[in-house]
Coordinates of C-alpha atoms in Angstrom, one line a residue:
M1 CA 76.4 82.0 81.5
K2 CA 77.5 80.6 78.1
T3 CA 81.0 81.2 76.8
Y4 CA 81.6 81.5 73.1
L5 CA 85.5 81.8 73.3
P6 CA 86.3 78.5 71.6
R7 CA 83.8 79.3 68.8
I8 CA 85.2 82.8 68.3
A9 CA 88.8 81.6 68.3
L10 CA 88.1 79.0 65.6
L11 CA 86.2 81.5 63.5
A12 CA 89.0 84.1 63.8
R13 CA 91.5 81.5 62.5
C14 CA 89.3 80.4 59.6
L15 CA 87.4 83.7 58.8
P16 CA 88.5 84.1 55.1
L17 CA 87.8 80.5 54.3
V18 CA 84.5 80.4 56.2
A19 CA 83.2 83.2 54.0
L20 CA 84.0 81.2 50.9
C21 CA 82.7 77.9 52.2
S22 CA 79.3 79.4 53.0
F23 CA 78.9 79.2 49.2
G24 CA 79.7 75.5 49.2
L25 CA 83.2 75.7 47.7
S26 CA 84.7 72.2 48.2
A27 CA 88.3 73.6 48.0
C28 CA 87.8 75.2 51.4
R29 CA 87.6 71.9 53.2
D30 CA 90.3 71.0 55.7
G31 CA 89.9 68.2 58.3
V32 CA 86.2 67.3 58.7
D33 CA 83.8 68.8 56.2
T34 CA 81.6 70.9 58.4
I35 CA 80.8 71.8 62.0
V36 CA 77.2 73.0 62.6
A37 CA 76.7 74.7 66.0
G38 CA 73.6 75.7 67.9
D39 CA 72.6 77.2 71.2
Y40 CA 70.6 73.9 71.4
V41 CA 71.2 70.7 69.5
V42 CA 68.0 68.6 69.7
T43 CA 69.4 65.2 68.8
M44 CA 66.2 63.2 69.0
D45 CA 68.5 60.4 70.2
E46 CA 67.3 59.1 73.6
S47 CA 70.8 58.8 75.0
L48 CA 72.1 62.2 73.8
G49 CA 68.9 64.3 74.4
V50 CA 69.1 68.0 74.1
I51 CA 72.6 69.6 74.2
E52 CA 72.9 73.2 75.2
D53 CA 75.6 75.1 73.4
G54 CA 76.3 72.1 71.2
A55 CA 77.7 71.2 67.8
V56 CA 77.5 68.5 65.1
V57 CA 80.5 67.3 63.2
V58 CA 79.8 66.2 59.5
D59 CA 82.2 64.4 57.3
N60 CA 81.7 62.5 54.0
G61 CA 78.0 62.8 54.3
E62 CA 77.7 61.4 57.8
I63 CA 77.6 62.6 61.3
V64 CA 80.9 62.0 63.0
A65 CA 80.3 63.5 66.4
V66 CA 77.7 65.3 68.5
G67 CA 78.4 67.1 71.7
P68 CA 79.1 70.3 73.7
A69 CA 80.7 72.9 71.4
K70 CA 83.7 73.2 73.6
D71 CA 84.5 69.5 73.2
I72 CA 83.8 69.6 69.5
Y73 CA 86.1 72.6 68.9
R74 CA 88.8 71.0 71.0
D75 CA 88.7 67.7 69.0
Y76 CA 87.8 68.7 65.5
Q77 CA 88.8 71.3 62.9
S78 CA 87.0 72.5 59.8
T79 CA 87.2 75.4 57.5
H80 CA 83.4 75.3 57.1
V81 CA 81.9 76.3 60.4
I82 CA 78.2 77.2 60.6
P83 CA 77.8 79.4 63.7
G84 CA 75.0 78.6 66.2
D85 CA 74.3 81.8 68.1
G86 CA 70.6 82.2 68.5
R87 CA 70.0 78.9 66.6
V88 CA 68.9 75.4 67.1
V89 CA 70.1 72.3 65.2
M90 CA 67.8 69.3 64.8
P91 CA 67.2 66.4 62.4
G92 CA 65.7 67.2 59.1
L93 CA 61.9 66.6 58.9
I94 CA 60.5 63.5 57.4
N95 CA 57.3 63.7 55.3
G96 CA 56.0 60.2 55.3
H97 CA 53.3 60.6 52.6
T98 CA 52.8 62.9 49.8
H99 CA 52.0 63.2 46.0
T100 CA 54.6 65.7 44.8
A101 CA 53.3 66.8 41.4
M102 CA 49.9 67.5 42.9
T103 CA 51.3 70.9 43.9
L104 CA 50.0 72.0 40.5
F105 CA 46.5 71.2 41.6
R106 CA 46.8 73.3 44.8
G107 CA 43.6 75.0 45.7
I108 CA 41.4 73.3 43.1
A109 CA 38.0 72.2 44.3
D110 CA 38.6 72.9 48.0
D111 CA 35.9 72.2 50.6
T112 CA 34.4 69.2 49.0
E113 CA 33.9 65.6 50.1
L114 CA 36.7 63.2 49.4
M115 CA 35.2 61.0 46.8
T116 CA 33.5 63.9 45.1
W117 CA 36.8 65.8 45.1
L118 CA 38.6 62.7 43.6
Q119 CA 36.0 61.6 41.0
D120 CA 34.6 64.9 39.8
T121 CA 37.8 67.0 39.8
I122 CA 41.2 65.3 40.5
F123 CA 40.8 62.1 38.4
P124 CA 39.5 64.0 35.3
L125 CA 42.3 66.6 35.6
E126 CA 44.9 63.9 36.0
A127 CA 43.6 62.1 32.9
E128 CA 44.0 65.4 30.9
F129 CA 47.2 66.9 32.2
V130 CA 49.4 64.3 33.8
T131 CA 52.4 63.8 31.5
P132 CA 56.1 63.4 32.2
E133 CA 56.5 67.2 31.6
F134 CA 53.7 68.0 34.1
I135 CA 55.3 65.7 36.6
A136 CA 58.7 67.3 36.2
V137 CA 57.3 70.7 37.0
G138 CA 55.1 69.7 39.8
A139 CA 57.7 67.5 41.5
E140 CA 60.3 70.3 41.3
L141 CA 57.8 72.8 42.8
A142 CA 57.1 70.3 45.6
C143 CA 60.8 69.8 46.3
Y144 CA 61.4 73.6 46.4
E145 CA 58.6 73.9 49.0
M146 CA 59.9 71.0 51.1
I147 CA 63.5 72.2 51.0
S148 CA 62.4 75.7 52.1
S149 CA 60.3 74.4 55.0
G150 CA 62.8 72.0 56.6
T151 CA 61.9 68.6 55.1
T152 CA 64.9 66.5 54.1
T153 CA 63.2 63.2 53.4
F154 CA 59.9 62.4 51.8
V155 CA 57.8 59.4 50.7
D156 CA 56.1 59.9 47.4
M157 CA 53.4 58.0 45.5
Y158 CA 52.6 59.5 42.1
F159 CA 52.7 58.9 38.4
Y160 CA 56.0 58.7 36.3
P161 CA 58.2 58.1 39.4
E162 CA 61.2 57.9 37.0
V163 CA 60.7 61.6 36.3
I164 CA 60.4 62.4 40.0
A165 CA 63.6 60.4 40.7
Q166 CA 65.4 62.7 38.2
V167 CA 64.1 65.8 40.1
V168 CA 65.2 64.3 43.5
D169 CA 68.6 63.4 42.1
S170 CA 69.1 67.0 41.0
C171 CA 67.6 68.8 44.0
G172 CA 69.5 66.9 46.7
L173 CA 66.6 65.6 48.9
R174 CA 66.3 62.1 50.2
A175 CA 63.2 60.2 49.1
I176 CA 61.4 56.9 48.9
L177 CA 59.7 57.0 45.5
A178 CA 56.8 54.6 45.1
A179 CA 55.5 53.6 41.6
P180 CA 51.6 53.7 41.6
M181 CA 49.6 50.6 40.7
I182 CA 45.9 50.3 40.3
D183 CA 43.3 48.0 38.8
Y184 CA 41.8 50.7 36.6
P185 CA 43.0 52.9 33.8
S186 CA 45.3 55.7 35.0
P187 CA 47.7 58.2 33.3
G188 CA 50.0 56.1 31.2
F189 CA 48.4 52.7 32.0
E190 CA 45.4 50.6 31.0
G191 CA 45.2 48.8 34.4
W192 CA 46.9 46.5 36.8
Q193 CA 49.1 44.4 34.5
D194 CA 51.0 47.3 32.9
S195 CA 51.1 49.5 36.0
H196 CA 52.5 46.6 38.0
A197 CA 55.1 45.8 35.4
A198 CA 56.1 49.4 35.1
G199 CA 56.5 49.6 38.9
V200 CA 58.8 46.6 39.0
A201 CA 60.8 48.0 36.1
F202 CA 61.2 51.3 38.0
V203 CA 62.5 49.6 41.1
R204 CA 65.0 47.6 39.1
Q205 CA 66.1 50.7 37.3
W206 CA 66.7 52.8 40.4
Q207 CA 67.9 50.4 43.0
G208 CA 71.4 51.2 44.0
K209 CA 71.6 54.2 41.6
N210 CA 71.5 57.0 44.2
D211 CA 72.1 56.5 47.9
R212 CA 69.4 59.2 48.6
I213 CA 66.7 57.5 46.5
T214 CA 64.9 54.3 47.5
P215 CA 62.5 53.0 44.8
A216 CA 59.3 51.4 46.0
L217 CA 56.0 49.9 44.9
A218 CA 52.6 51.5 45.5
P219 CA 49.4 49.6 45.2
H220 CA 46.9 52.4 45.6
A221 CA 44.5 51.1 48.2
P222 CA 42.6 47.9 49.2
Y223 CA 39.4 49.3 47.5
T224 CA 41.2 49.9 44.1
V225 CA 43.5 46.9 44.1
A226 CA 42.1 43.3 44.1
P227 CA 43.3 40.9 46.9
Q228 CA 45.2 38.7 44.4
H229 CA 47.0 41.8 43.1
L230 CA 48.0 42.9 46.6
Q231 CA 49.5 39.4 47.0
E232 CA 51.2 39.8 43.7
V233 CA 52.8 43.1 44.6
G234 CA 53.9 41.6 48.0
D235 CA 55.7 38.8 46.1
S236 CA 57.4 41.4 43.9
A237 CA 58.5 43.5 46.9
R238 CA 60.0 40.5 48.6
E239 CA 61.9 39.5 45.4
L240 CA 63.1 43.0 44.9
K241 CA 63.7 43.8 48.6
A242 CA 61.7 46.9 48.1
P243 CA 59.3 48.7 50.4
I244 CA 55.6 49.3 49.7
S245 CA 53.6 52.5 50.1
I246 CA 49.8 52.2 50.2
H247 CA 46.7 54.1 51.4
L248 CA 45.0 52.3 54.2
A249 CA 41.9 52.8 56.3
E250 CA 41.5 56.4 55.2
T251 CA 37.7 56.6 55.3
Y252 CA 34.8 55.0 57.1
T253 CA 33.4 53.9 53.7
E254 CA 36.6 52.0 53.1
L255 CA 36.4 50.4 56.5
E256 CA 32.8 49.2 55.8
Q257 CA 33.5 48.0 52.3
I258 CA 36.6 46.0 53.0
S259 CA 35.3 44.6 56.3
E260 CA 32.2 43.4 54.4
Q261 CA 34.1 42.0 51.4
E262 CA 37.0 40.4 53.2
G263 CA 35.7 39.8 56.7
I264 CA 38.5 41.8 58.3
P265 CA 39.3 45.5 58.3
P266 CA 41.5 47.2 55.6
I267 CA 44.9 47.2 57.4
A268 CA 44.7 43.5 58.5
H269 CA 43.5 42.6 55.0
A270 CA 46.4 44.4 53.3
L271 CA 49.1 43.1 55.6
N272 CA 47.9 39.6 55.3
R273 CA 47.9 39.8 51.5
L274 CA 51.2 41.7 51.2
G275 CA 53.0 39.4 53.6
D276 CA 56.4 39.9 55.3
V277 CA 57.6 43.1 53.7
R278 CA 58.1 46.8 54.7
V279 CA 54.7 48.5 54.4
I280 CA 54.3 52.3 54.8
G281 CA 50.5 52.7 55.4
A282 CA 49.2 56.2 54.8
H283 CA 46.4 57.6 56.9
A284 CA 45.3 54.7 59.2
V285 CA 42.4 57.0 60.3
F286 CA 40.2 53.9 60.9
A287 CA 42.8 51.5 62.2
Q288 CA 41.0 49.1 64.5
P289 CA 42.3 48.2 68.0
D290 CA 42.2 44.5 67.0
E291 CA 44.7 45.3 64.3
F292 CA 47.2 47.1 66.6
P293 CA 49.2 43.9 67.6
L294 CA 49.6 43.0 63.9
M295 CA 50.7 46.5 63.0
A296 CA 53.2 46.6 65.8
S297 CA 54.7 43.2 65.0
A298 CA 54.9 43.6 61.2
Q299 CA 57.3 45.7 59.2
F300 CA 54.7 48.4 59.3
G301 CA 54.6 52.2 59.7
A302 CA 51.4 54.3 60.0
I303 CA 51.6 57.7 58.5
H304 CA 49.3 60.3 60.1
N305 CA 48.2 63.1 57.8
P306 CA 46.4 65.5 60.2
T307 CA 45.8 68.5 57.9
S308 CA 44.6 66.5 54.9
N309 CA 42.4 64.3 57.0
A310 CA 40.9 67.3 58.8
K311 CA 40.3 69.2 55.5
L312 CA 38.5 66.3 53.9
A313 CA 36.7 65.4 57.2
S314 CA 38.1 61.9 57.0
G315 CA 38.7 61.8 60.7
I316 CA 41.5 61.6 63.2
A317 CA 43.8 58.6 63.3
P318 CA 44.1 56.9 66.7
V319 CA 47.8 58.0 67.0
T320 CA 48.1 57.9 70.8
D321 CA 46.5 54.4 70.9
M322 CA 48.7 53.1 68.2
L323 CA 51.8 54.5 69.9
A324 CA 50.8 52.9 73.2
A325 CA 50.5 49.6 71.3
G326 CA 54.0 49.9 69.9
V327 CA 53.1 50.8 66.4
A328 CA 55.6 52.9 64.5
V329 CA 53.9 56.2 63.6
G330 CA 55.1 59.0 61.3
L331 CA 53.7 62.2 59.9
G332 CA 52.9 63.3 56.4
T333 CA 51.3 66.2 54.5
D334 CA 49.5 64.2 51.8
G335 CA 49.4 66.0 48.5
A336 CA 49.2 69.8 48.2
A337 CA 45.8 69.4 46.4
S338 CA 44.3 68.3 49.7
N339 CA 46.4 70.1 52.3
N340 CA 47.2 72.7 50.6
D341 CA 50.9 72.9 51.4
L342 CA 53.8 70.6 52.3
N343 CA 54.9 72.4 55.5
M344 CA 55.8 69.7 58.1
F345 CA 56.0 72.2 60.9
E346 CA 52.2 72.7 60.5
E347 CA 51.7 69.0 60.7
I348 CA 53.7 68.7 63.9
K349 CA 51.7 71.4 65.6
L350 CA 48.3 70.2 64.4
A351 CA 49.1 66.7 65.4
A352 CA 50.0 67.8 69.0
L353 CA 46.8 69.8 69.2
I354 CA 44.1 67.6 67.7
H355 CA 45.0 64.6 69.8
K356 CA 44.6 66.6 73.0
L357 CA 41.0 67.2 71.7
R358 CA 40.5 63.7 70.6
D359 CA 41.6 62.2 73.9
N360 CA 40.2 65.1 75.9
S361 CA 43.5 65.4 77.7
P362 CA 46.1 68.2 77.5
T363 CA 48.8 65.7 78.3
A364 CA 48.1 63.6 75.1
L365 CA 50.8 63.7 72.5
P366 CA 53.3 66.0 74.3
A367 CA 55.7 68.2 72.4
A368 CA 58.6 65.7 72.4
T369 CA 56.4 62.9 71.1
A370 CA 54.9 65.2 68.3
L371 CA 58.4 66.2 67.3
S372 CA 59.5 62.5 67.2
L373 CA 56.7 61.7 64.7
A374 CA 58.5 63.9 62.1
T375 CA 62.0 62.7 63.1
R376 CA 62.9 59.5 65.0
S377 CA 59.5 57.8 65.0
G378 CA 58.9 58.9 61.4
A379 CA 62.2 57.4 60.3
K380 CA 61.2 54.0 61.9
A381 CA 57.8 54.2 60.2
I382 CA 59.3 54.4 56.8
G383 CA 62.1 51.9 57.5
L384 CA 65.1 54.3 57.5
E385 CA 65.7 54.5 61.3
D386 CA 69.3 53.3 60.8
R387 CA 70.1 56.3 58.6
I388 CA 68.0 59.3 59.5
G389 CA 65.7 60.9 62.2
Q390 CA 68.4 61.4 64.8
L391 CA 71.6 63.4 65.2
A392 CA 74.1 60.7 66.3
P393 CA 77.4 59.4 65.1
G394 CA 77.1 57.1 62.1
M395 CA 73.8 58.6 60.9
A396 CA 73.4 60.4 57.6
A397 CA 74.0 64.2 57.9
D398 CA 70.4 65.2 57.3
L399 CA 69.9 68.2 59.6
I400 CA 68.3 71.6 59.7
Q401 CA 69.2 74.8 61.6
L402 CA 66.5 77.2 62.7
S403 CA 66.6 80.7 64.3
I404 CA 65.2 80.9 67.8
N405 CA 66.2 84.6 68.1
E406 CA 63.3 86.2 66.2
T407 CA 61.5 88.9 68.3
R408 CA 58.1 87.5 67.3
S409 CA 58.9 84.2 69.0
L410 CA 60.9 85.2 72.1
P411 CA 61.5 83.9 74.8
V412 CA 62.5 80.3 74.6
H413 CA 61.9 78.4 77.9
D414 CA 61.6 74.8 76.6
I415 CA 63.2 74.2 73.2
E416 CA 61.2 71.1 72.3
S417 CA 58.0 72.9 73.2
H418 CA 59.2 75.9 71.2
L419 CA 59.8 73.8 68.1
V420 CA 56.3 72.3 68.2
Y421 CA 54.1 75.2 69.2
T422 CA 56.1 78.3 68.1
A423 CA 58.6 77.7 65.4
D424 CA 57.7 77.5 61.8
A425 CA 59.2 77.3 58.3
R426 CA 60.1 81.0 58.4
D427 CA 62.7 80.2 61.0
L428 CA 64.8 77.9 58.7
I429 CA 68.3 79.1 58.1
N430 CA 70.2 76.1 56.8
S431 CA 69.2 72.6 55.6
M432 CA 71.6 69.8 54.9
V433 CA 71.1 66.4 53.2
A434 CA 73.8 63.8 53.2
G435 CA 76.3 66.5 54.3
K436 CA 75.5 69.0 51.5
L437 CA 73.6 72.3 52.0
V438 CA 70.4 72.5 50.0
F439 CA 69.1 75.6 51.7
H440 CA 71.2 78.5 53.0
N441 CA 70.2 81.9 54.5
G442 CA 66.8 82.0 52.9
E443 CA 67.7 80.5 49.5
V444 CA 67.1 77.1 48.0
L445 CA 70.6 76.3 46.5
T446 CA 69.7 73.4 44.2
I447 CA 66.7 74.7 42.2
D448 CA 66.5 77.7 39.9
E449 CA 63.6 79.6 41.3
K450 CA 63.0 82.0 38.4
Q451 CA 63.0 79.2 35.9
L452 CA 60.7 77.1 38.1
R453 CA 58.2 80.0 38.4
R454 CA 58.0 80.4 34.6
R455 CA 57.3 76.7 34.1
V456 CA 54.7 76.7 36.9
A457 CA 52.9 79.7 35.3
Q458 CA 52.7 77.9 31.9
V459 CA 51.1 74.8 33.4
T460 CA 48.8 76.9 35.6
E461 CA 47.5 78.8 32.6
S462 CA 46.6 75.5 30.8
I463 CA 44.8 74.2 33.9
Q464 CA 42.8 77.3 34.4
Q465 CA 41.8 77.4 30.8
A466 CA 40.5 73.8 31.1
L467 CA 38.5 74.6 34.2
E468 CA 36.9 77.6 32.4
D469 CA 36.0 75.4 29.4

């Protein structure tokens, strides 16, 4: 039977200050900044595993210690203790691929084929509506949704990344923000030359500006960016020491087109042209077995987007095969226009289920592996495995705390299984990024919800009027 005496003793000593600190008042701090407890601490660290009746010590934005609560309370003091009864603590979720401001296109032209959806609806709407003001509203809406559903890090690829960076700076999330580049006219650009130049300028502007924001380059895809331009962006990325985000092998049409034009499939073609640089490859639905050794040996991460790929009938990425070959694989939602939400708990569960169907095996992609795709493995896929994805000393204090005590989801026999197949965003209690709470007891702390709703309503009215016309 568990004992909560150390926990109760500490709370009794600090009770007046704990109440104040729950509102984030820095004056309450004494000793380490925060102790976050849980009936379970799912570390996603292979050596630490799952700790029953555990706690995490946070100080100066980093994790100082992880262990049994009795040891933590013996060795550390804090006036900001987040209790853990009926709760689980785990790493914050990592959304490896999205387009934040497309939240404002949520639900437009659903149930259509990918290229029809893009060419007949999305591209025309983007040409008409995408402005810095549009991006600011859509990105904030996306950040609100991600914060309230347990995501602490995301990888974005969308227009006006400098505007998105301002939103991320304000809302407290961690992000890799990639500036889009394409050979054709796009919002704000005439084609490759100016979009590439703007991307390089964005990286230079934001490198080192905020520890939570990593600027990156984003050539759209091999079928929209010429081979010589892929090579050019690879050169820029090496010079800048910046990562690259790119759509790869998303559809069978792309596989056929690039294989015919270049003599090799899309992922091999892109990696050969981009060279030795960190590449975050979104989708990889049609990754070919012959490409797996290259994908595993390069600085490459494949981002699986199960909901978006299923909704657009693009296919199912060979995730279990890629993992077996040593490829780093993460999870993403894609944009809310093709998902239609940014809820990573849904992606985790769907990934676990569809690969059992794909492989015709109930043992394919077990719960612990599915959970890793959104945490430890996902961090490796985006090149941040030394900072996030695990609860371990020295890692950034990016963590979430969930209720496991709701009647609708009792009992809990296996905590990792519970997190994959039963838990969802409704269970989120607290979310912390770099040691600061961004979500607490059902409230996003860093975004004004009422003001956001007013701004979203204004943009929505304009879009609906355009669709009617």
